[in-house]
């Protein structure tokens, strides 16, 4: 098998609800045969696109390249399938490896057994061919293998990203309840922000939403500064092609006149946001303020607001119902001419906002079932309040 010499299938993984925006991103990058799957998008790739996708997809968590798809009649078939892959052509024995697995019955009571079989097959292939085998390393492996067994079907893939792509490298400091960077980018893309209207997050915490928005406005690939991608450890890593792809992406970064604003009542959160923005190289672009939402004066004109208020879970509020009422009142009174999106996991308190959402998008924030709610705020919104908003 020639490893990734021409076109090959890839799978980009994401969060529930972000599959469509990820598919749009992949199509825009030139991916073909784009298929929407459950928490993933399949597409046809080549090496150039694989490098570009890892550097620039905002809503992908990792990119896998399937190496074998097999039907199993017992657990040992997984070992046999893994033995058919010539691992020695893919990476050197001096690399460290880790195998992640997900496996269901009937053949696997626990996923670790599936991982163990594939690990054994990799070791046996190397030992037979070269007399030496790669070491297993759980925390920082060079090579990551993914095994997925659903019922009687198994897919063995190699992970091109390694560490999750949400680790952009800018958010070394965080507040109590930060949004995952991939989720934050997904929320902005779902909100259909045009990149031109003033963007505001007036409960910005560690700054994830404004920083991701700034990177979108300036066309900055989110992982441009990241050094570690697992594909760099593969035998076929083409450093010239990688540098070419990276330099082109760098050249496509543009200036933007759009205002991106972050504010928070918590001074420490704003200090963290500024440090994070510095690391993301957007500190001279995003404006940060310390202010309570209810007192902050947004600029005149059209605005695109996205906030992720406390849910009363990790960040507690004395009276969460009153807090959400205050959000609704502030929107009506100070945010005229605004498309406002609220991302919340508090499904009771959100009804106290007192405005009728024009869209409700189900998402998860970690394990918390959440909603991304859209409110169009215009001059007449004050009169149109609703007191009891149905789910
Ligand atoms: C869930 S966190 C936001 C996390 C943020 N999206 C991130 O990625 O780091 C909610 C934020 O709302 C802020 N907050 C709470 N009450 C506020 C108020 N009245 N005005 C402005 N910010 C407030 C908190 O300080 C906290 O940083």
mmCIF file of C-alpha atoms and ligand atoms in Angstrom:
data_model
loop_
_atom_site.group_PDB
_atom_site.id
_atom_site.type_symbol
_atom_site.label_atom_id
_atom_site.label_comp_id
_atom_site.label_asym_id
_atom_site.label_seq_id
_atom_site.Cartn_x
_atom_site.Cartn_y
_atom_site.Cartn_z
ATOM 1 C CA UNK A 1 0.000 0.000 0.000
ATOM 2 C CA UNK A 2 1.315 3.421 -0.898
ATOM 3 C CA UNK A 3 0.405 5.586 2.019
ATOM 4 C CA UNK A 4 -1.486 8.728 0.973
ATOM 5 C CA UNK A 5 0.089 9.236 -2.401
ATOM 6 C CA UNK A 6 -2.951 10.370 -4.242
ATOM 7 C CA UNK A 7 -6.558 10.917 -3.114
ATOM 8 C CA UNK A 8 -7.851 9.299 0.045
ATOM 9 C CA UNK A 9 -10.849 9.408 2.354
ATOM 10 C CA UNK A 10 -10.720 11.541 5.488
ATOM 11 C CA UNK A 11 -13.001 12.042 8.435
ATOM 12 C CA UNK A 12 -13.139 15.321 10.337
ATOM 13 C CA UNK A 13 -14.682 14.960 13.783
ATOM 14 C CA UNK A 14 -16.694 17.678 15.448
ATOM 15 C CA UNK A 15 -19.340 18.386 18.079
ATOM 16 C CA UNK A 16 -23.039 17.562 17.762
ATOM 17 C CA UNK A 17 -24.763 20.335 15.797
ATOM 18 C CA UNK A 18 -21.651 21.633 14.005
ATOM 19 C CA UNK A 19 -21.621 19.071 11.184
ATOM 20 C CA UNK A 20 -23.144 21.446 8.596
ATOM 21 C CA UNK A 21 -20.846 24.378 9.299
ATOM 22 C CA UNK A 22 -17.861 22.020 9.203
ATOM 23 C CA UNK A 23 -19.041 20.615 5.854
ATOM 24 C CA UNK A 24 -19.245 24.209 4.506
ATOM 25 C CA UNK A 25 -15.717 24.907 5.721
ATOM 26 C CA UNK A 26 -14.405 21.733 4.078
ATOM 27 C CA UNK A 27 -16.117 22.546 0.765
ATOM 28 C CA UNK A 28 -14.669 26.044 0.839
ATOM 29 C CA UNK A 29 -11.177 24.557 1.254
ATOM 30 C CA UNK A 30 -11.706 22.335 -1.784
ATOM 31 C CA UNK A 31 -12.825 19.066 -0.181
ATOM 32 C CA UNK A 32 -14.940 16.866 -2.458
ATOM 33 C CA UNK A 33 -17.465 14.064 -1.815
ATOM 34 C CA UNK A 34 -18.391 15.836 1.398
ATOM 35 C CA UNK A 35 -20.685 13.666 3.516
ATOM 36 C CA UNK A 36 -22.387 14.756 6.702
ATOM 37 C CA UNK A 37 -22.210 12.081 9.395
ATOM 38 C CA UNK A 38 -22.946 11.942 13.098
ATOM 39 C CA UNK A 39 -20.517 14.376 14.787
ATOM 40 C CA UNK A 40 -18.232 14.047 11.775
ATOM 41 C CA UNK A 41 -17.858 14.953 8.122
ATOM 42 C CA UNK A 42 -16.346 12.625 5.532
ATOM 43 C CA UNK A 43 -14.511 13.960 2.480
ATOM 44 C CA UNK A 44 -11.964 13.132 -0.169
ATOM 45 C CA UNK A 45 -8.578 14.588 0.532
ATOM 46 C CA UNK A 46 -5.027 14.767 -0.700
ATOM 47 C CA UNK A 47 -1.923 15.618 1.285
ATOM 48 C CA UNK A 48 -2.160 19.321 0.500
ATOM 49 C CA UNK A 49 -5.745 19.494 1.698
ATOM 50 C CA UNK A 50 -4.908 17.415 4.772
ATOM 51 C CA UNK A 51 -2.293 19.961 5.817
ATOM 52 C CA UNK A 52 -4.560 22.913 5.000
ATOM 53 C CA UNK A 53 -7.510 21.364 6.825
ATOM 54 C CA UNK A 54 -5.506 20.839 10.015
ATOM 55 C CA UNK A 55 -4.215 24.399 9.932
ATOM 56 C CA UNK A 56 -7.425 26.140 9.013
ATOM 57 C CA UNK A 57 -10.632 24.267 9.867
ATOM 58 C CA UNK A 58 -12.298 26.140 12.724
ATOM 59 C CA UNK A 59 -14.888 23.534 13.647
ATOM 60 C CA UNK A 60 -12.932 20.270 13.360
ATOM 61 C CA UNK A 61 -11.680 18.541 16.497
ATOM 62 C CA UNK A 62 -9.395 16.131 14.662
ATOM 63 C CA UNK A 63 -8.899 14.637 11.228
ATOM 64 C CA UNK A 64 -8.678 10.889 10.811
ATOM 65 C CA UNK A 65 -7.504 8.906 7.800
ATOM 66 C CA UNK A 66 -9.114 5.443 7.700
ATOM 67 C CA UNK A 67 -6.590 2.701 6.864
ATOM 68 C CA UNK A 68 -8.878 -0.347 7.054
ATOM 69 C CA UNK A 69 -12.592 -1.014 7.215
ATOM 70 C CA UNK A 70 -13.556 -4.592 8.046
ATOM 71 C CA UNK A 71 -16.482 -6.774 8.979
ATOM 72 C CA UNK A 72 -15.729 -8.820 12.084
ATOM 73 C CA UNK A 73 -16.902 -12.288 12.903
ATOM 74 C CA UNK A 74 -14.969 -12.323 16.174
ATOM 75 C CA UNK A 75 -12.597 -10.072 18.106
ATOM 76 C CA UNK A 76 -9.487 -11.668 16.596
ATOM 77 C CA UNK A 77 -10.532 -10.402 13.152
ATOM 78 C CA UNK A 78 -9.599 -6.940 14.357
ATOM 79 C CA UNK A 79 -6.030 -8.132 15.023
ATOM 80 C CA UNK A 80 -5.909 -9.806 11.598
ATOM 81 C CA UNK A 81 -7.140 -6.620 9.883
ATOM 82 C CA UNK A 82 -4.512 -4.548 11.709
ATOM 83 C CA UNK A 83 -1.812 -7.069 10.703
ATOM 84 C CA UNK A 84 -2.664 -6.457 7.036
ATOM 85 C CA UNK A 85 -1.613 -2.810 7.332
ATOM 86 C CA UNK A 86 2.094 -2.295 6.711
ATOM 87 C CA UNK A 87 2.714 0.059 9.621
ATOM 88 C CA UNK A 88 6.452 0.149 8.871
ATOM 89 C CA UNK A 89 5.693 2.124 5.715
ATOM 90 C CA UNK A 90 3.710 4.701 7.666
ATOM 91 C CA UNK A 91 6.076 5.561 10.543
ATOM 92 C CA UNK A 92 9.460 4.615 12.024
ATOM 93 C CA UNK A 93 9.900 2.239 14.943
ATOM 94 C CA UNK A 94 11.455 5.024 17.039
ATOM 95 C CA UNK A 95 8.123 6.893 17.200
ATOM 96 C CA UNK A 96 5.883 6.529 20.235
ATOM 97 C CA UNK A 97 2.317 5.386 19.703
ATOM 98 C CA UNK A 98 -1.053 5.485 21.390
ATOM 99 C CA UNK A 99 -4.257 3.702 20.347
ATOM 100 C CA UNK A 100 -7.649 5.232 21.169
ATOM 101 C CA UNK A 101 -10.666 3.030 20.826
ATOM 102 C CA UNK A 102 -14.395 2.927 20.965
ATOM 103 C CA UNK A 103 -15.969 -0.510 20.720
ATOM 104 C CA UNK A 104 -19.381 -1.969 21.360
ATOM 105 C CA UNK A 105 -20.700 -5.490 21.859
ATOM 106 C CA UNK A 106 -21.009 -8.216 20.641
ATOM 107 C CA UNK A 107 -17.225 -8.784 20.486
ATOM 108 C CA UNK A 108 -15.925 -6.202 22.877
ATOM 109 C CA UNK A 109 -17.011 -5.748 26.470
ATOM 110 C CA UNK A 110 -14.566 -2.915 26.847
ATOM 111 C CA UNK A 111 -12.903 -0.650 24.344
ATOM 112 C CA UNK A 112 -9.442 -1.279 25.841
ATOM 113 C CA UNK A 113 -9.396 -4.803 24.453
ATOM 114 C CA UNK A 114 -9.913 -3.489 20.911
ATOM 115 C CA UNK A 115 -7.060 -1.004 21.441
ATOM 116 C CA UNK A 116 -4.857 -3.776 22.829
ATOM 117 C CA UNK A 117 -5.388 -5.998 19.778
ATOM 118 C CA UNK A 118 -4.418 -3.206 17.397
ATOM 119 C CA UNK A 119 -1.416 -2.264 19.556
ATOM 120 C CA UNK A 120 -0.288 -5.911 19.443
ATOM 121 C CA UNK A 121 -0.685 -6.027 15.677
ATOM 122 C CA UNK A 122 1.436 -2.879 15.285
ATOM 123 C CA UNK A 123 4.152 -4.275 17.591
ATOM 124 C CA UNK A 124 4.131 -7.650 15.851
ATOM 125 C CA UNK A 125 4.381 -6.061 12.386
ATOM 126 C CA UNK A 126 7.417 -3.997 13.420
ATOM 127 C CA UNK A 127 9.103 -6.835 15.325
ATOM 128 C CA UNK A 128 8.725 -9.271 12.432
ATOM 129 C CA UNK A 129 9.991 -6.817 9.825
ATOM 130 C CA UNK A 130 12.590 -4.813 11.710
ATOM 131 C CA UNK A 131 13.247 -6.573 15.005
ATOM 132 C CA UNK A 132 12.296 -3.404 16.915
ATOM 133 C CA UNK A 133 8.935 -1.960 17.801
ATOM 134 C CA UNK A 134 7.588 1.460 18.783
ATOM 135 C CA UNK A 135 6.961 2.246 22.446
ATOM 136 C CA UNK A 136 3.530 3.046 23.776
ATOM 137 C CA UNK A 137 3.188 6.555 25.197
ATOM 138 C CA UNK A 138 -0.122 7.666 26.659
ATOM 139 C CA UNK A 139 0.443 11.376 27.279
ATOM 140 C CA UNK A 140 2.299 12.790 24.300
ATOM 141 C CA UNK A 141 2.498 10.158 21.582
ATOM 142 C CA UNK A 142 4.003 10.875 18.148
ATOM 143 C CA UNK A 143 1.511 8.631 16.395
ATOM 144 C CA UNK A 144 -2.163 8.299 17.313
ATOM 145 C CA UNK A 145 -4.258 5.400 16.041
ATOM 146 C CA UNK A 146 -8.030 5.382 16.308
ATOM 147 C CA UNK A 147 -10.110 2.199 16.433
ATOM 148 C CA UNK A 148 -13.856 2.414 16.067
ATOM 149 C CA UNK A 149 -15.959 -0.745 16.346
ATOM 150 C CA UNK A 150 -19.683 -0.501 15.956
ATOM 151 C CA UNK A 151 -21.492 -3.822 16.135
ATOM 152 C CA UNK A 152 -19.644 -6.058 13.668
ATOM 153 C CA UNK A 153 -17.823 -3.367 11.732
ATOM 154 C CA UNK A 154 -14.469 -1.891 12.531
ATOM 155 C CA UNK A 155 -12.538 1.076 11.191
ATOM 156 C CA UNK A 156 -8.848 1.484 11.959
ATOM 157 C CA UNK A 157 -7.646 5.037 11.290
ATOM 158 C CA UNK A 158 -4.550 7.103 11.773
ATOM 159 C CA UNK A 159 -5.091 10.482 13.411
ATOM 160 C CA UNK A 160 -3.539 13.278 11.365
ATOM 161 C CA UNK A 161 -3.992 15.925 14.054
ATOM 162 C CA UNK A 162 -2.744 14.191 17.223
ATOM 163 C CA UNK A 163 -3.694 16.667 19.899
ATOM 164 C CA UNK A 164 -7.255 18.006 19.515
ATOM 165 C CA UNK A 165 -7.517 20.931 17.099
ATOM 166 C CA UNK A 166 -9.329 23.032 19.711
ATOM 167 C CA UNK A 167 -5.922 23.494 21.335
ATOM 168 C CA UNK A 168 -5.012 26.492 19.205
ATOM 169 C CA UNK A 169 -2.240 27.500 21.605
ATOM 170 C CA UNK A 170 -3.628 30.923 22.553
ATOM 171 C CA UNK A 171 -5.774 30.047 25.537
ATOM 172 C CA UNK A 172 -3.221 29.209 28.194
ATOM 173 C CA UNK A 173 -5.278 31.036 30.802
ATOM 174 C CA UNK A 174 -8.985 30.568 31.341
ATOM 175 C CA UNK A 175 -11.779 31.650 33.614
ATOM 176 C CA UNK A 176 -14.154 29.283 35.408
ATOM 177 C CA UNK A 177 -16.310 28.139 32.498
ATOM 178 C CA UNK A 178 -14.581 28.720 29.168
ATOM 179 C CA UNK A 179 -16.138 27.610 25.903
ATOM 180 C CA UNK A 180 -14.259 25.058 23.870
ATOM 181 C CA UNK A 181 -12.607 26.973 20.987
ATOM 182 C CA UNK A 182 -14.166 24.685 18.346
ATOM 183 C CA UNK A 183 -17.604 25.197 19.874
ATOM 184 C CA UNK A 184 -17.066 28.977 20.037
ATOM 185 C CA UNK A 185 -16.069 29.117 16.357
ATOM 186 C CA UNK A 186 -19.038 26.876 15.496
ATOM 187 C CA UNK A 187 -21.445 29.171 17.348
ATOM 188 C CA UNK A 188 -20.127 32.190 15.412
ATOM 189 C CA UNK A 189 -20.444 30.354 12.087
ATOM 190 C CA UNK A 190 -23.947 29.116 12.980
ATOM 191 C CA UNK A 191 -24.904 32.703 13.837
ATOM 192 C CA UNK A 192 -24.168 33.696 10.228
ATOM 193 C CA UNK A 193 -22.130 36.720 11.244
ATOM 194 C CA UNK A 194 -21.156 38.511 8.041
ATOM 195 C CA UNK A 195 -17.737 39.536 9.388
ATOM 196 C CA UNK A 196 -18.605 43.208 8.753
ATOM 197 C CA UNK A 197 -21.174 44.041 11.428
ATOM 198 C CA UNK A 198 -19.741 45.089 14.818
ATOM 199 C CA UNK A 199 -19.274 41.938 16.900
ATOM 200 C CA UNK A 200 -19.855 42.095 20.659
ATOM 201 C CA UNK A 201 -19.553 39.555 23.471
ATOM 202 C CA UNK A 202 -20.359 41.436 26.647
ATOM 203 C CA UNK A 203 -19.826 38.424 28.949
ATOM 204 C CA UNK A 204 -16.564 37.390 27.321
ATOM 205 C CA UNK A 205 -14.905 35.449 30.176
ATOM 206 C CA UNK A 206 -11.512 34.360 28.826
ATOM 207 C CA UNK A 207 -12.256 35.940 25.451
ATOM 208 C CA UNK A 208 -12.877 32.835 23.349
ATOM 209 C CA UNK A 209 -15.761 34.241 21.261
ATOM 210 C CA UNK A 210 -14.162 37.625 20.418
ATOM 211 C CA UNK A 211 -10.799 35.982 19.677
ATOM 212 C CA UNK A 212 -12.393 33.388 17.356
ATOM 213 C CA UNK A 213 -14.469 36.192 15.751
ATOM 214 C CA UNK A 214 -11.325 38.270 15.190
ATOM 215 C CA UNK A 215 -9.620 35.308 13.520
ATOM 216 C CA UNK A 216 -12.659 34.869 11.257
ATOM 217 C CA UNK A 217 -12.782 38.588 10.360
ATOM 218 C CA UNK A 218 -9.077 38.627 9.496
ATOM 219 C CA UNK A 219 -9.074 35.193 7.847
ATOM 220 C CA UNK A 220 -6.459 33.928 10.312
ATOM 221 C CA UNK A 221 -6.249 30.116 10.267
ATOM 222 C CA UNK A 222 -6.883 29.041 13.884
ATOM 223 C CA UNK A 223 -3.960 26.622 14.056
ATOM 224 C CA UNK A 224 -1.407 28.594 12.087
ATOM 225 C CA UNK A 225 0.808 29.009 15.169
ATOM 226 C CA UNK A 226 0.505 25.430 16.310
ATOM 227 C CA UNK A 227 3.703 23.407 15.880
ATOM 228 C CA UNK A 228 2.537 19.874 16.604
ATOM 229 C CA UNK A 229 0.467 17.890 14.167
ATOM 230 C CA UNK A 230 0.701 14.112 14.151
ATOM 231 C CA UNK A 231 1.091 14.030 10.345
ATOM 232 C CA UNK A 232 4.525 15.645 10.805
ATOM 233 C CA UNK A 233 5.681 12.359 12.375
ATOM 234 C CA UNK A 234 4.677 10.255 9.383
ATOM 235 C CA UNK A 235 7.294 8.929 6.970
ATOM 236 C CA UNK A 236 5.628 10.651 4.047
ATOM 237 C CA UNK A 237 5.553 14.113 5.664
ATOM 238 C CA UNK A 238 6.323 16.599 2.904
ATOM 239 C CA UNK A 239 7.816 19.618 4.637
ATOM 240 C CA UNK A 240 8.057 21.635 1.398
ATOM 241 C CA UNK A 241 4.380 21.123 0.634
ATOM 242 C CA UNK A 242 3.467 21.872 4.264
ATOM 243 C CA UNK A 243 5.447 25.132 4.244
ATOM 244 C CA UNK A 244 3.884 26.093 0.917
ATOM 245 C CA UNK A 245 0.366 25.490 2.253
ATOM 246 C CA UNK A 246 1.154 27.364 5.463
ATOM 247 C CA UNK A 247 2.728 30.327 3.654
ATOM 248 C CA UNK A 248 -0.271 30.638 1.324
ATOM 249 C CA UNK A 249 -2.621 30.661 4.310
ATOM 250 C CA UNK A 250 -0.427 33.286 5.972
ATOM 251 C CA UNK A 251 -0.505 35.482 2.878
ATOM 252 C CA UNK A 252 -4.317 35.281 2.807
ATOM 253 C CA UNK A 253 -4.643 36.923 6.225
ATOM 254 C CA UNK A 254 -6.340 40.248 5.652
ATOM 255 C CA UNK A 255 -6.941 43.518 7.460
ATOM 256 C CA UNK A 256 -10.397 44.212 8.764
ATOM 257 C CA UNK A 257 -12.200 47.401 9.754
ATOM 258 C CA UNK A 258 -14.888 45.520 11.621
ATOM 259 C CA UNK A 259 -15.016 46.241 15.333
ATOM 260 C CA UNK A 260 -14.769 43.188 17.596
ATOM 261 C CA UNK A 261 -15.551 43.936 21.232
ATOM 262 C CA UNK A 262 -15.305 41.830 24.379
ATOM 263 C CA UNK A 263 -16.333 42.914 27.864
ATOM 264 C CA UNK A 264 -16.978 41.295 31.216
ATOM 265 C CA UNK A 265 -17.915 42.403 34.712
ATOM 266 C CA UNK A 266 -14.894 40.520 36.053
ATOM 267 C CA UNK A 267 -11.634 42.478 35.735
ATOM 268 C CA UNK A 268 -9.528 39.338 36.049
ATOM 269 C CA UNK A 269 -11.439 37.685 33.180
ATOM 270 C CA UNK A 270 -10.693 40.707 30.973
ATOM 271 C CA UNK A 271 -6.989 40.565 31.882
ATOM 272 C CA UNK A 272 -6.989 36.884 30.877
ATOM 273 C CA UNK A 273 -8.801 37.731 27.617
ATOM 274 C CA UNK A 274 -6.156 40.326 26.748
ATOM 275 C CA UNK A 275 -3.318 37.830 27.346
ATOM 276 C CA UNK A 276 -5.119 35.224 25.254
ATOM 277 C CA UNK A 277 -5.698 37.766 22.457
ATOM 278 C CA UNK A 278 -1.963 38.618 22.542
ATOM 279 C CA UNK A 279 -1.078 34.974 22.028
ATOM 280 C CA UNK A 280 -3.607 34.722 19.177
ATOM 281 C CA UNK A 281 -2.031 37.851 17.656
ATOM 282 C CA UNK A 282 -5.293 39.814 17.648
ATOM 283 C CA UNK A 283 -4.639 41.988 20.725
ATOM 284 C CA UNK A 284 -4.223 45.146 18.643
ATOM 285 C CA UNK A 285 -7.564 44.426 16.983
ATOM 286 C CA UNK A 286 -10.070 43.242 19.631
ATOM 287 C CA UNK A 287 -11.274 45.919 22.085
ATOM 288 C CA UNK A 288 -11.741 44.741 25.678
ATOM 289 C CA UNK A 289 -13.604 46.538 28.477
ATOM 290 C CA UNK A 290 -14.463 45.867 32.103
ATOM 291 C CA UNK A 291 -18.192 46.535 32.511
ATOM 292 C CA UNK A 292 -21.375 44.885 33.701
ATOM 293 C CA UNK A 293 -23.648 43.891 30.817
ATOM 294 C CA UNK A 294 -26.459 46.019 32.211
ATOM 295 C CA UNK A 295 -24.284 49.171 32.161
ATOM 296 C CA UNK A 296 -22.172 48.639 29.066
ATOM 297 C CA UNK A 297 -22.943 51.119 26.246
ATOM 298 C CA UNK A 298 -22.576 49.405 22.907
ATOM 299 C CA UNK A 299 -21.669 51.472 19.846
ATOM 300 C CA UNK A 300 -24.477 52.870 17.681
ATOM 301 C CA UNK A 301 -25.460 51.138 14.469
ATOM 302 C CA UNK A 302 -25.990 47.527 13.557
ATOM 303 C CA UNK A 303 -24.548 45.021 15.999
ATOM 304 C CA UNK A 304 -24.049 41.258 16.185
ATOM 305 C CA UNK A 305 -24.031 40.139 19.805
ATOM 306 C CA UNK A 306 -23.174 36.651 21.061
ATOM 307 C CA UNK A 307 -23.117 36.007 24.794
ATOM 308 C CA UNK A 308 -22.609 32.887 26.860
ATOM 309 C CA UNK A 309 -24.038 33.892 30.246
ATOM 310 C CA UNK A 310 -23.532 31.892 33.456
ATOM 311 C CA UNK A 311 -25.806 28.835 33.708
ATOM 312 C CA UNK A 312 -25.685 28.688 37.516
ATOM 313 C CA UNK A 313 -23.589 25.508 37.217
ATOM 314 C CA UNK A 314 -19.875 26.267 37.247
ATOM 315 C CA UNK A 315 -20.546 30.017 37.644
ATOM 316 C CA UNK A 316 -23.209 30.551 40.304
ATOM 317 C CA UNK A 317 -25.643 33.460 40.387
ATOM 318 C CA UNK A 318 -27.637 34.571 43.414
ATOM 319 C CA UNK A 319 -30.901 34.698 41.455
ATOM 320 C CA UNK A 320 -30.467 33.179 38.006
ATOM 321 C CA UNK A 321 -34.053 33.956 36.946
ATOM 322 C CA UNK A 322 -33.609 37.651 37.765
ATOM 323 C CA UNK A 323 -30.258 37.576 35.936
ATOM 324 C CA UNK A 324 -31.830 36.261 32.712
ATOM 325 C CA UNK A 325 -34.685 38.791 33.084
ATOM 326 C CA UNK A 326 -32.028 41.502 33.289
ATOM 327 C CA UNK A 327 -30.439 40.140 30.073
ATOM 328 C CA UNK A 328 -33.796 40.413 28.240
ATOM 329 C CA UNK A 329 -34.439 43.929 29.551
ATOM 330 C CA UNK A 330 -30.941 45.121 28.675
ATOM 331 C CA UNK A 331 -31.293 43.722 25.146
ATOM 332 C CA UNK A 332 -34.600 45.567 24.669
ATOM 333 C CA UNK A 333 -33.342 48.824 26.146
ATOM 334 C CA UNK A 334 -29.746 49.099 24.909
ATOM 335 C CA UNK A 335 -29.304 46.770 21.964
ATOM 336 C CA UNK A 336 -31.682 48.175 19.354
ATOM 337 C CA UNK A 337 -30.701 47.160 15.812
ATOM 338 C CA UNK A 338 -28.943 44.045 17.026
ATOM 339 C CA UNK A 339 -28.977 40.395 16.093
ATOM 340 C CA UNK A 340 -28.448 38.843 19.511
ATOM 341 C CA UNK A 341 -27.536 35.213 20.129
ATOM 342 C CA UNK A 342 -27.522 33.703 23.587
ATOM 343 C CA UNK A 343 -25.837 30.377 24.211
ATOM 344 C CA UNK A 344 -27.077 28.839 27.424
ATOM 345 C CA UNK A 345 -27.379 25.505 29.166
ATOM 346 C CA UNK A 346 -29.943 26.752 31.666
ATOM 347 C CA UNK A 347 -33.196 25.707 30.055
ATOM 348 C CA UNK A 348 -35.367 27.146 32.801
ATOM 349 C CA UNK A 349 -33.708 30.520 33.243
ATOM 350 C CA UNK A 350 -33.612 31.166 29.492
ATOM 351 C CA UNK A 351 -37.398 31.471 29.499
ATOM 352 C CA UNK A 352 -37.069 34.510 31.773
ATOM 353 C CA UNK A 353 -35.367 36.477 28.954
ATOM 354 C CA UNK A 354 -38.912 37.458 27.964
ATOM 355 C CA UNK A 355 -38.294 37.730 24.226
ATOM 356 C CA UNK A 356 -39.368 35.254 21.583
ATOM 357 C CA UNK A 357 -36.368 33.631 19.909
ATOM 358 C CA UNK A 358 -36.585 33.435 16.119
ATOM 359 C CA UNK A 359 -34.282 30.380 16.137
ATOM 360 C CA UNK A 360 -33.302 27.747 18.695
ATOM 361 C CA UNK A 361 -30.335 25.577 17.815
ATOM 362 C CA UNK A 362 -29.655 22.553 20.052
ATOM 363 C CA UNK A 363 -25.984 22.070 20.957
ATOM 364 C CA UNK A 364 -24.017 20.605 23.846
ATOM 365 C CA UNK A 365 -21.568 22.453 26.047
ATOM 366 C CA UNK A 366 -19.568 19.436 27.256
ATOM 367 C CA UNK A 367 -22.248 17.230 28.800
ATOM 368 C CA UNK A 368 -24.738 20.098 29.215
ATOM 369 C CA UNK A 369 -27.626 20.123 26.744
ATOM 370 C CA UNK A 370 -27.754 23.718 25.595
ATOM 371 C CA UNK A 371 -29.495 26.062 23.195
ATOM 372 C CA UNK A 372 -28.211 28.770 20.921
ATOM 373 C CA UNK A 373 -31.074 31.279 20.793
ATOM 374 C CA UNK A 374 -31.493 34.045 18.251
ATOM 375 C CA UNK A 375 -33.258 37.308 19.038
ATOM 376 C CA UNK A 376 -33.753 40.104 16.536
ATOM 377 C CA UNK A 377 -33.831 43.319 18.558
ATOM 378 C CA UNK A 378 -35.332 46.333 16.852
ATOM 379 C CA UNK A 379 -37.158 49.482 17.948
ATOM 380 C CA UNK A 380 -40.453 47.648 18.615
ATOM 381 C CA UNK A 381 -38.925 44.800 20.689
ATOM 382 C CA UNK A 382 -39.678 46.613 23.950
ATOM 383 C CA UNK A 383 -43.431 46.302 23.397
ATOM 384 C CA UNK A 384 -43.294 42.745 22.096
ATOM 385 C CA UNK A 385 -41.975 41.031 25.243
ATOM 386 C CA UNK A 386 -43.306 37.636 26.094
ATOM 387 C CA UNK A 387 -43.577 36.543 29.676
ATOM 388 C CA UNK A 388 -43.730 32.819 29.237
ATOM 389 C CA UNK A 389 -41.648 31.491 26.385
ATOM 390 C CA UNK A 390 -42.427 27.848 25.485
ATOM 391 C CA UNK A 391 -39.497 25.476 24.766
HETATM 392 C C1 LIG B 1 -19.879 31.214 31.065
HETATM 393 S S1 LIG B 1 -18.779 32.528 31.308
HETATM 394 C C2 LIG B 1 -18.330 33.007 29.692
HETATM 395 C C3 LIG B 1 -17.192 32.157 29.202
HETATM 396 C C4 LIG B 1 -16.600 32.641 27.902
HETATM 397 N N1 LIG B 1 -17.516 32.442 26.791
HETATM 398 C C5 LIG B 1 -15.274 31.951 27.653
HETATM 399 O O1 LIG B 1 -15.137 31.236 26.649
HETATM 400 O O2 LIG B 1 -14.368 32.082 28.475
HETATM 401 C C6 LIG B 1 -19.847 33.811 31.784
HETATM 402 C C7 LIG B 1 -19.168 35.125 32.025
HETATM 403 O O3 LIG B 1 -20.172 36.093 32.329
HETATM 404 C C8 LIG B 1 -19.598 37.038 33.193
HETATM 405 N N2 LIG B 1 -20.674 37.790 33.850
HETATM 406 C C9 LIG B 1 -21.483 37.410 34.870
HETATM 407 N N3 LIG B 1 -22.355 38.392 35.177
HETATM 408 C C10 LIG B 1 -22.083 39.409 34.329
HETATM 409 C C11 LIG B 1 -22.639 40.706 34.141
HETATM 410 N N4 LIG B 1 -23.639 41.139 34.873
HETATM 411 N N5 LIG B 1 -22.117 41.492 33.180
HETATM 412 C C12 LIG B 1 -21.073 41.067 32.415
HETATM 413 N N6 LIG B 1 -20.496 39.857 32.563
HETATM 414 C C13 LIG B 1 -21.008 39.041 33.496
HETATM 415 C C14 LIG B 1 -18.765 36.201 34.143
HETATM 416 O O4 LIG B 1 -17.767 37.026 34.769
HETATM 417 C C15 LIG B 1 -18.201 35.145 33.194
HETATM 418 O O5 LIG B 1 -16.937 35.526 32.743
#
